[in-house]
Short mmCIF file of C-alpha atoms and ligand atoms in Angstrom, two decimals:
data_model
loop_
_atom_site.label_atom_id
_atom_site.label_comp_id
_atom_site.label_asym_id
_atom_site.label_seq_id
_atom_site.Cartn_x
_atom_site.Cartn_y
_atom_site.Cartn_z
CA MET A 1 4.11 20.48 -35.60
CA ALA A 2 2.71 21.32 -32.24
CA THR A 3 3.81 19.94 -29.37
CA THR A 4 0.90 17.18 -27.84
CA LEU A 5 1.25 16.49 -24.26
CA HIS A 6 -0.07 13.27 -23.40
CA LEU A 7 -2.01 13.55 -19.61
CA ARG A 8 -1.42 9.60 -18.29
CA SER A 9 -4.46 8.39 -16.07
CA GLU A 10 -2.32 7.93 -12.22
CA SER A 11 -2.14 4.42 -11.59
CA LYS A 12 -1.69 4.66 -7.81
CA ALA A 13 -4.58 3.66 -6.13
CA LEU A 14 -6.50 6.59 -4.15
CA GLU A 15 -4.48 9.11 -6.08
CA HIS A 16 -6.68 12.02 -6.82
CA ARG A 17 -4.53 14.49 -7.87
CA SER A 18 -3.35 15.65 -11.33
CA ALA A 19 -0.55 17.19 -13.36
CA LEU A 20 -2.75 19.28 -15.63
CA THR A 21 -5.54 20.90 -14.84
CA PRO A 22 -8.37 21.77 -16.82
CA THR A 23 -7.37 25.62 -16.31
CA THR A 24 -3.27 24.77 -16.96
CA THR A 25 -4.61 22.83 -20.15
CA LYS A 26 -6.46 25.14 -21.70
CA ALA A 27 -3.84 27.70 -20.68
CA LEU A 28 -1.18 25.03 -23.17
CA LEU A 29 -3.69 24.79 -25.72
CA ASP A 30 -4.30 28.76 -26.13
CA ALA A 31 -0.40 28.57 -26.44
CA GLY A 32 -0.26 26.33 -29.66
CA TYR A 33 0.07 22.71 -27.41
CA LYS A 34 -2.15 19.88 -28.40
CA VAL A 35 -2.97 18.27 -25.00
CA ASN A 36 -4.34 14.69 -25.21
CA VAL A 37 -6.20 13.50 -22.08
CA GLU A 38 -6.50 9.81 -20.56
CA ARG A 39 -9.98 9.32 -19.32
CA SER A 40 -9.40 8.92 -15.50
CA PRO A 41 -11.80 7.01 -13.13
CA GLU A 42 -9.30 8.16 -10.04
CA ARG A 43 -9.05 12.19 -11.31
CA ILE A 44 -10.41 14.57 -8.79
CA PHE A 45 -11.71 16.95 -12.28
CA GLU A 46 -14.08 14.96 -14.53
CA ASP A 47 -13.02 13.84 -17.90
CA SER A 48 -15.53 16.53 -19.17
CA GLU A 49 -13.99 19.87 -17.30
CA PHE A 50 -10.52 18.65 -19.72
CA GLU A 51 -13.01 18.49 -22.87
CA GLU A 52 -14.80 21.33 -22.20
CA VAL A 53 -11.55 23.81 -22.29
CA GLY A 54 -10.58 21.73 -25.68
CA ALA A 55 -8.20 18.71 -24.77
CA THR A 56 -9.06 15.25 -26.66
CA LEU A 57 -10.15 12.80 -24.48
CA VAL A 58 -7.79 9.21 -24.89
CA PRO A 59 -8.44 5.88 -23.19
CA GLU A 60 -7.05 5.27 -20.00
CA GLY A 61 -3.55 3.81 -20.58
CA SER A 62 -3.06 4.83 -24.18
CA TRP A 63 0.21 6.81 -23.42
CA LYS A 64 2.28 3.08 -23.85
CA ASP A 65 1.18 3.63 -27.61
CA ALA A 66 1.36 7.09 -28.24
CA PRO A 67 3.69 8.43 -30.99
CA THR A 68 7.73 8.55 -29.42
CA ASP A 69 7.42 12.60 -29.95
CA ASN A 70 4.67 12.86 -27.33
CA ILE A 71 5.55 14.10 -24.15
CA ILE A 72 3.78 12.03 -21.10
CA VAL A 73 2.67 14.10 -18.20
CA GLY A 74 1.85 12.22 -14.94
CA LEU A 75 2.55 13.10 -11.26
CA LYS A 76 3.15 9.88 -9.35
CA GLU A 77 5.30 6.28 -10.52
CA LEU A 78 4.64 4.59 -13.01
CA PRO A 79 3.02 1.09 -12.99
CA GLU A 80 5.62 -1.79 -12.04
CA ASP A 81 6.84 -3.12 -15.45
CA LYS A 82 9.93 -4.15 -16.71
CA PHE A 83 9.18 -2.78 -20.78
CA ALA A 84 11.60 -0.20 -21.94
CA LEU A 85 10.38 3.24 -21.85
CA LYS A 86 10.62 5.36 -25.32
CA HIS A 87 8.62 8.48 -24.45
CA THR A 88 9.99 11.92 -22.76
CA HIS A 89 7.97 11.82 -19.33
CA VAL A 90 7.83 14.64 -16.90
CA GLN A 91 6.46 12.79 -13.35
CA PHE A 92 7.82 12.03 -10.00
CA ALA A 93 9.82 8.61 -10.16
CA HIS A 94 11.60 8.88 -6.89
CA CYS A 95 14.39 7.08 -8.54
CA TYR A 96 16.94 9.77 -7.56
CA LYS A 97 18.21 8.96 -4.25
CA GLN A 98 18.90 5.43 -4.65
CA GLN A 99 15.27 4.80 -3.06
CA GLY A 100 14.80 0.92 -3.37
CA GLY A 101 14.51 -0.20 -7.03
CA TRP A 102 15.64 2.67 -8.07
CA GLN A 103 17.75 0.69 -10.58
CA ASP A 104 14.66 -1.09 -11.97
CA VAL A 105 12.52 2.32 -12.35
CA LEU A 106 15.67 4.06 -13.57
CA SER A 107 16.93 2.04 -16.27
CA ARG A 108 13.87 1.30 -18.31
CA PHE A 109 14.10 5.29 -19.77
CA PRO A 110 17.36 4.63 -21.40
CA GLN A 111 17.06 0.95 -22.35
CA GLY A 112 14.11 2.57 -24.82
CA GLY A 113 15.67 5.71 -25.80
CA GLY A 114 13.12 7.75 -23.21
CA THR A 115 13.85 10.27 -21.34
CA LEU A 116 12.92 11.14 -17.47
CA LEU A 117 12.40 14.90 -16.61
CA ASP A 118 11.87 14.79 -12.66
CA LEU A 119 9.23 16.98 -11.33
CA GLU A 120 11.13 16.95 -8.17
CA PHE A 121 14.31 18.76 -9.25
CA LEU A 122 12.94 21.37 -11.45
CA THR A 123 14.67 24.17 -10.14
CA ASP A 124 14.06 28.50 -10.50
CA ASP A 125 17.33 30.51 -11.36
CA VAL A 126 18.12 30.51 -7.50
CA GLY A 127 17.50 27.00 -7.03
CA ARG A 128 13.73 27.30 -5.36
CA ARG A 129 11.67 24.15 -6.56
CA VAL A 130 9.43 25.16 -9.32
CA ALA A 131 6.36 23.42 -8.04
CA ALA A 132 5.70 21.91 -4.84
CA PHE A 133 2.86 20.72 -2.90
CA GLY A 134 3.89 21.82 0.54
CA TYR A 135 1.66 24.48 0.93
CA HIS A 136 -1.54 22.01 1.13
CA ALA A 137 0.47 19.05 2.98
CA GLY A 138 0.89 21.91 5.79
CA TYR A 139 -2.77 22.89 5.69
CA ALA A 140 -4.33 19.34 5.42
CA GLY A 141 -2.14 18.50 8.19
CA ALA A 142 -2.87 21.29 10.73
CA ALA A 143 -6.66 20.31 9.54
CA LEU A 144 -6.24 16.67 10.82
CA ALA A 145 -4.44 17.66 14.02
CA ILE A 146 -7.03 20.11 15.46
CA GLU A 147 -9.79 17.36 14.52
CA ALA A 148 -7.29 14.96 16.53
CA TRP A 149 -7.39 17.43 19.45
CA SER A 150 -11.08 18.49 19.23
CA HIS A 151 -11.42 14.55 19.32
CA GLN A 152 -9.82 13.54 22.31
CA LEU A 153 -11.58 15.73 24.20
CA THR A 154 -15.28 14.93 22.73
CA HIS A 155 -14.91 11.58 22.83
CA PRO A 156 -12.20 10.46 25.21
CA GLY A 157 -10.18 6.99 24.57
CA GLU A 158 -11.25 6.89 21.17
CA LYS A 159 -8.96 7.15 18.37
CA LEU A 160 -9.78 9.95 15.65
CA PRO A 161 -11.95 8.40 12.74
CA GLY A 162 -10.79 7.37 9.10
CA VAL A 163 -10.61 10.71 6.28
CA SER A 164 -11.09 10.51 2.81
CA SER A 165 -10.00 13.15 0.31
CA TYR A 166 -12.11 16.61 -0.18
CA ALA A 167 -14.19 17.70 -3.18
CA ASN A 168 -12.89 20.98 -2.14
CA GLN A 169 -11.35 22.88 0.87
CA ASP A 170 -14.83 24.61 1.98
CA LEU A 171 -15.95 21.35 3.04
CA LEU A 172 -12.61 20.13 4.61
CA LEU A 173 -12.75 23.96 6.52
CA LYS A 174 -16.27 23.43 7.63
CA ASP A 175 -15.78 20.49 8.77
CA VAL A 176 -12.43 21.49 10.94
CA ARG A 177 -14.38 24.72 12.58
CA SER A 178 -16.97 22.69 13.54
CA ALA A 179 -14.61 20.42 15.46
CA LEU A 180 -12.71 23.32 17.18
CA GLU A 181 -16.06 24.85 18.16
CA SER A 182 -17.05 21.49 20.04
CA GLY A 183 -13.38 21.05 21.62
CA SER A 184 -12.66 24.85 22.27
CA LYS A 185 -16.44 24.30 24.18
CA LYS A 186 -15.09 21.19 26.08
CA ALA A 187 -11.97 22.79 26.69
CA ASP A 188 -12.85 26.09 27.74
CA ARG A 189 -10.29 27.21 25.32
CA HIS A 190 -8.80 27.41 22.40
CA PRO A 191 -5.60 25.22 21.49
CA ARG A 192 -2.38 26.84 21.16
CA VAL A 193 -0.44 25.55 18.03
CA LEU A 194 2.72 25.87 17.42
CA VAL A 195 3.86 25.57 14.17
CA ILE A 196 7.68 25.28 13.23
CA GLY A 197 9.03 25.84 9.64
CA ALA A 198 6.66 28.30 9.43
CA LEU A 199 8.19 30.68 7.02
CA GLY A 200 7.93 27.42 4.66
CA ARG A 201 5.79 26.23 2.20
CA CYS A 202 4.03 23.82 4.52
CA GLY A 203 4.73 25.81 7.72
CA ARG A 204 2.20 28.83 5.43
CA GLY A 205 -0.52 26.12 5.00
CA ALA A 206 -0.65 24.97 8.58
CA VAL A 207 -0.41 28.84 9.66
CA ASP A 208 -3.68 29.38 7.25
CA LEU A 209 -5.33 26.72 8.17
CA CYS A 210 -5.24 27.63 11.96
CA THR A 211 -6.38 31.00 11.23
CA GLN A 212 -9.10 30.32 8.60
CA ALA A 213 -10.30 27.22 11.40
CA GLY A 214 -10.53 30.40 13.61
CA VAL A 215 -7.44 29.49 16.13
CA PRO A 216 -7.02 33.14 17.57
CA ASP A 217 -3.88 34.39 15.73
CA GLU A 218 -2.23 35.21 19.82
CA ASN A 219 -2.41 31.24 20.09
CA ILE A 220 -0.40 30.34 17.23
CA LEU A 221 3.11 30.08 17.77
CA LYS A 222 4.71 30.67 14.10
CA TRP A 223 8.86 29.39 14.67
CA ASP A 224 11.62 29.17 12.06
CA LEU A 225 14.81 28.64 11.97
CA PRO A 226 15.82 31.91 14.67
CA GLU A 227 13.31 30.57 17.51
CA THR A 228 15.40 26.61 16.91
CA LYS A 229 18.72 28.06 16.71
CA LYS A 230 19.21 27.56 20.53
CA GLY A 231 18.80 23.92 20.06
CA GLY A 232 15.73 21.82 21.27
CA PRO A 233 14.37 20.33 23.14
CA PHE A 234 11.81 23.14 23.76
CA SER A 235 9.56 23.34 26.69
CA GLU A 236 7.44 25.40 24.45
CA ILE A 237 6.42 22.61 22.08
CA VAL A 238 5.21 20.40 25.01
CA GLU A 239 3.58 23.29 26.88
CA SER A 240 1.32 23.80 23.45
CA ASP A 241 -1.49 21.77 22.95
CA ILE A 242 -0.82 20.69 18.94
CA PHE A 243 2.70 20.78 17.49
CA VAL A 244 2.87 21.09 13.64
CA ASN A 245 6.67 19.94 12.28
CA CYS A 246 6.97 21.66 8.69
CA ILE A 247 10.63 21.93 8.83
CA TYR A 248 12.87 20.71 5.71
CA LEU A 249 15.29 18.76 7.73
CA SER A 250 18.97 19.20 6.06
CA ASP A 251 21.09 18.75 8.56
CA PRO A 252 21.30 16.55 12.01
CA ILE A 253 19.74 18.93 14.61
CA PRO A 254 19.02 18.05 18.39
CA PRO A 255 15.59 16.64 18.89
CA PHE A 256 12.76 19.36 19.33
CA LEU A 257 11.08 16.88 21.92
CA ASN A 258 12.40 14.00 24.00
CA GLU A 259 10.90 11.60 26.94
CA GLU A 260 12.01 14.15 29.12
CA SER A 261 11.18 17.30 27.76
CA LEU A 262 7.75 15.09 27.31
CA SER A 263 7.46 14.13 31.46
CA SER A 264 7.20 17.92 32.42
CA GLU A 265 4.14 18.22 34.84
CA LYS A 266 3.46 21.37 32.68
CA ARG A 267 2.82 19.49 29.26
CA LYS A 268 -0.46 20.37 27.57
CA LEU A 269 0.50 18.77 23.87
CA SER A 270 -1.66 16.09 22.69
CA VAL A 271 -1.10 15.72 19.29
CA VAL A 272 1.78 16.28 17.15
CA CYS A 273 1.53 16.56 13.36
CA ASP A 274 4.88 15.66 11.44
CA VAL A 275 3.49 16.84 8.07
CA SER A 276 7.69 16.72 7.10
CA CYS A 277 7.69 13.09 7.80
CA ASP A 278 11.36 12.50 8.48
CA THR A 279 10.24 8.59 9.91
CA THR A 280 13.11 6.42 9.00
CA ASN A 281 15.66 9.57 8.68
CA PRO A 282 18.18 8.83 12.16
CA HIS A 283 17.65 12.68 12.87
CA ASN A 284 14.10 12.80 12.88
CA PRO A 285 13.65 15.88 15.23
CA VAL A 286 10.39 14.16 16.22
CA PRO A 287 11.26 10.89 17.45
CA ILE A 288 8.07 9.54 19.48
CA TYR A 289 6.92 7.22 16.23
CA THR A 290 8.46 4.95 13.70
CA GLU A 291 6.10 4.36 11.15
CA ASN A 292 3.94 6.57 8.90
CA SER A 293 -0.06 7.06 9.52
CA THR A 294 -2.65 7.01 6.86
CA PHE A 295 -6.01 8.69 5.86
CA ASP A 296 -7.62 5.41 7.29
CA LYS A 297 -6.33 5.71 10.91
CA PRO A 298 -4.90 9.01 10.68
CA THR A 299 -3.23 8.85 14.34
CA LEU A 300 -1.10 6.65 16.45
CA PRO A 301 -1.10 7.01 20.13
CA VAL A 302 2.13 7.46 21.77
CA LYS A 303 2.64 4.95 24.67
CA GLY A 304 2.82 5.92 28.17
CA TYR A 305 0.74 9.21 27.55
CA ASP A 306 -2.42 9.11 29.28
CA ASP A 307 -2.79 12.27 31.04
CA PRO A 308 -3.31 14.13 28.36
CA PRO A 309 -3.02 11.26 26.03
CA LEU A 310 -0.67 11.86 23.15
CA SER A 311 -1.23 11.26 19.53
CA VAL A 312 1.26 11.54 16.58
CA ILE A 313 -0.38 12.22 12.74
CA SER A 314 2.24 11.23 10.62
CA ILE A 315 0.95 11.15 6.86
CA ASP A 316 3.59 10.74 3.91
CA HIS A 317 0.75 11.84 1.47
CA LEU A 318 -1.22 14.93 3.18
CA PRO A 319 -1.95 17.03 0.02
CA SER A 320 -4.07 14.08 -1.20
CA LEU A 321 -6.48 15.58 1.24
CA LEU A 322 -7.48 18.78 -1.25
CA PRO A 323 -6.89 16.86 -4.40
CA ARG A 324 -8.14 19.69 -6.31
CA GLU A 325 -6.56 22.36 -4.32
CA ALA A 326 -3.54 21.06 -4.71
CA SER A 327 -3.24 19.97 -8.09
CA GLU A 328 -4.33 23.42 -9.23
CA ALA A 329 -1.67 25.30 -7.22
CA PHE A 330 0.62 22.86 -8.51
CA SER A 331 -0.08 22.78 -11.79
CA GLN A 332 -0.44 26.75 -12.10
CA ALA A 333 2.95 27.05 -10.22
CA LEU A 334 4.35 24.49 -12.79
CA LEU A 335 2.98 26.28 -15.85
CA PRO A 336 5.48 28.63 -17.12
CA SER A 337 7.92 25.41 -17.42
CA LEU A 338 5.55 23.60 -19.17
CA LEU A 339 5.26 26.42 -21.39
CA GLU A 340 8.96 26.13 -22.40
CA LEU A 341 8.52 22.39 -23.17
CA LYS A 342 8.04 23.35 -27.46
CA ASP A 343 11.77 24.46 -26.92
CA ARG A 344 13.11 22.33 -24.22
CA LYS A 345 16.09 21.88 -26.17
CA THR A 346 16.94 25.79 -25.32
CA SER A 347 14.85 26.16 -21.77
CA ARG A 348 17.00 26.23 -18.73
CA VAL A 349 14.50 24.49 -16.52
CA TRP A 350 14.45 21.34 -19.11
CA GLN A 351 17.95 21.44 -20.30
CA GLN A 352 19.03 21.06 -16.43
CA ALA A 353 16.65 18.14 -16.09
CA GLU A 354 17.91 16.43 -19.16
CA GLY A 355 21.04 16.82 -17.64
CA LEU A 356 20.25 15.40 -14.39
CA PHE A 357 18.75 12.45 -16.03
CA SER A 358 22.33 12.21 -18.01
CA GLU A 359 24.13 11.93 -14.71
CA LYS A 360 21.82 9.63 -12.81
CA VAL A 361 21.31 7.34 -15.88
CA GLY A 362 25.80 7.20 -15.70
CA THR A 363 25.54 6.04 -12.11
CA LEU A 364 23.33 3.00 -13.28
CA PRO A 365 25.90 -0.35 -13.70
CA GLU A 366 26.68 -0.16 -17.57
CA THR A 367 24.73 -3.44 -18.32
CA LEU A 368 21.37 -1.55 -17.55
CA ARG A 369 22.28 1.76 -19.67
CA GLY A 370 20.94 0.30 -22.85
CA ALA A 371 19.94 2.10 -25.96
CA TRP A 372 22.09 5.33 -23.89
CA GLN A 373 25.21 3.82 -23.37
CA SER A 374 25.40 2.74 -27.03
CA ALA A 375 24.68 6.56 -28.56
CA ALA A 376 27.51 7.48 -25.38
CA ASP A 377 30.08 5.23 -26.55
CA THR A 378 28.85 6.11 -30.56
CA VAL A 379 30.18 10.15 -28.97
CA LYS A 380 33.19 8.61 -27.47
CA SER A 381 34.58 7.02 -30.65
CA VAL A 382 33.33 9.97 -32.85
CA THR A 383 34.87 12.43 -30.70
CA GLY A 384 37.95 10.24 -29.42
CA THR A 385 36.70 12.06 -26.14
CA ALA A 386 36.65 9.38 -22.81
N1 NAD B 401 3.96 14.92 4.48
C1 NAD B 401 3.76 14.99 3.16
O1 NAD B 401 2.26 14.36 2.68
C2 NAD B 401 4.52 16.27 2.69
C3 NAD B 401 3.93 16.72 1.26
C4 NAD B 401 4.66 17.76 1.14
C5 NAD B 401 6.48 17.92 1.63
N2 NAD B 401 6.18 17.05 3.01
C6 NAD B 401 7.51 17.78 3.55
O2 NAD B 401 7.64 18.86 4.26
C7 NAD B 401 9.06 19.22 4.69
C8 NAD B 401 8.70 21.06 4.25
O3 NAD B 401 8.59 21.14 3.04
P1 NAD B 401 8.60 22.26 2.55
O4 NAD B 401 7.98 22.31 1.14
O5 NAD B 401 7.47 23.56 3.47
O6 NAD B 401 9.92 23.43 2.23
P2 NAD B 401 10.24 24.54 2.73
O7 NAD B 401 11.76 24.57 2.26
O8 NAD B 401 8.90 25.02 1.54
O9 NAD B 401 10.00 24.86 4.05
C9 NAD B 401 11.04 24.71 5.26
C10 NAD B 401 10.93 25.76 5.91
O10 NAD B 401 11.28 25.17 7.44
C11 NAD B 401 12.56 25.95 8.09
N3 NAD B 401 13.63 25.36 8.73
C12 NAD B 401 14.42 24.49 8.54
N4 NAD B 401 15.17 23.74 9.27
C13 NAD B 401 14.54 24.40 10.40
C14 NAD B 401 14.97 24.21 11.87
N5 NAD B 401 15.77 23.72 12.39
N6 NAD B 401 14.29 24.93 13.02
C15 NAD B 401 13.44 26.02 12.54
N7 NAD B 401 13.22 25.85 11.13
C16 NAD B 401 13.87 25.23 10.01
C17 NAD B 401 13.18 27.10 6.97
O11 NAD B 401 13.62 28.00 7.62
C18 NAD B 401 11.87 26.90 5.99
O12 NAD B 401 11.01 27.99 6.20
C19 NAD B 401 10.29 18.70 3.85
O13 NAD B 401 10.73 17.38 4.29
C20 NAD B 401 8.99 17.80 2.45
O14 NAD B 401 9.70 17.00 1.92
C21 NAD B 401 5.53 16.24 3.62
#
């Protein structure tokens, strides 16, 4: 019998992205899967685009009553609720790193006999993430940074107005190109942009945006580990106009900039886009802000800097600015793994995800482990293992 995937309609406000796209849905259908797609008012893809490739449209929220052998596919968290989950869910659940409320989120799966296969932890043979949204985060972050720089020049003293998702990347690029042209005309030069983490997913996106928007290559400084080895703070950052931080912070490092480096007379820096957004991490190497900005208010002023002003963009959901392209790239990267779902009991990537789920359930208090604990107890009593 065909394995059935059930694509949830995302419930998080303003989430237009989707784990499956019409293209990847078609590939799954061609490979013999059945794909049920919930109608969705927010998804960037029209319901009809899925129907046209052969998917079956089903009502929004119908995953709860789907047959238990259906695999429920989604992107972000399930709506907050308490009922026990009986299905296998493929999604980001944000409950494996002891985030606030993790026990409530995770315990629903073992209590209903369900399984969580968390997208954040799917890795390939060499431990790299199978699918991530980094490229479009960097692309969108650099776009907003250039717009903010230009806005400072063309509308002194005014904040960058709110932004919302673009129907496609070309429309964003058109806006950024026109902003860059006005800003560069006013400044009588192009901005110098320094990207740190330039070899990673976010960093490559940021560099590509700068290039495509028209920043000359000699004005785009691409730094990665070798350039920051000597340890910050770095004068090159404050002497650039725009700094886009895209590193993956794994260990504590000295700050990339601080009050002292920012007080330099040579400071040109007026926009920082912290794509990495390690806002609450005590080792955040961009320690000049304490809260995240949003699409509504993309920039936050850094107090005490007026000439030039200094603004920070610290949006933690940047890929949502480009939901269509971000979804397509993510879903294409995920597709080879999705195609193994029908054999998931022998597939390395899904077995690893299931193993991690069991490990995390094992860290829940016993009273919250429900059916999973009873099954583990049965195995123990039959095999005599402790
Ligand atoms: N703001 C958002 O919406 C958003 C979206 C996606 C990802 N992110 C975050 O962006 C960060 C980067 O993600 P990614 O997928 O690009 O990671 P990645 O692993 O693909 O790339 C990180 C890059 O940073 C470099 N790097 C690490 N430490 C460095 C240092 N000290 N100096 C210089 N370079 C250094 C690495 O060599 C690598 O090239 C992560 O923290 C991720 O959570 C944010």
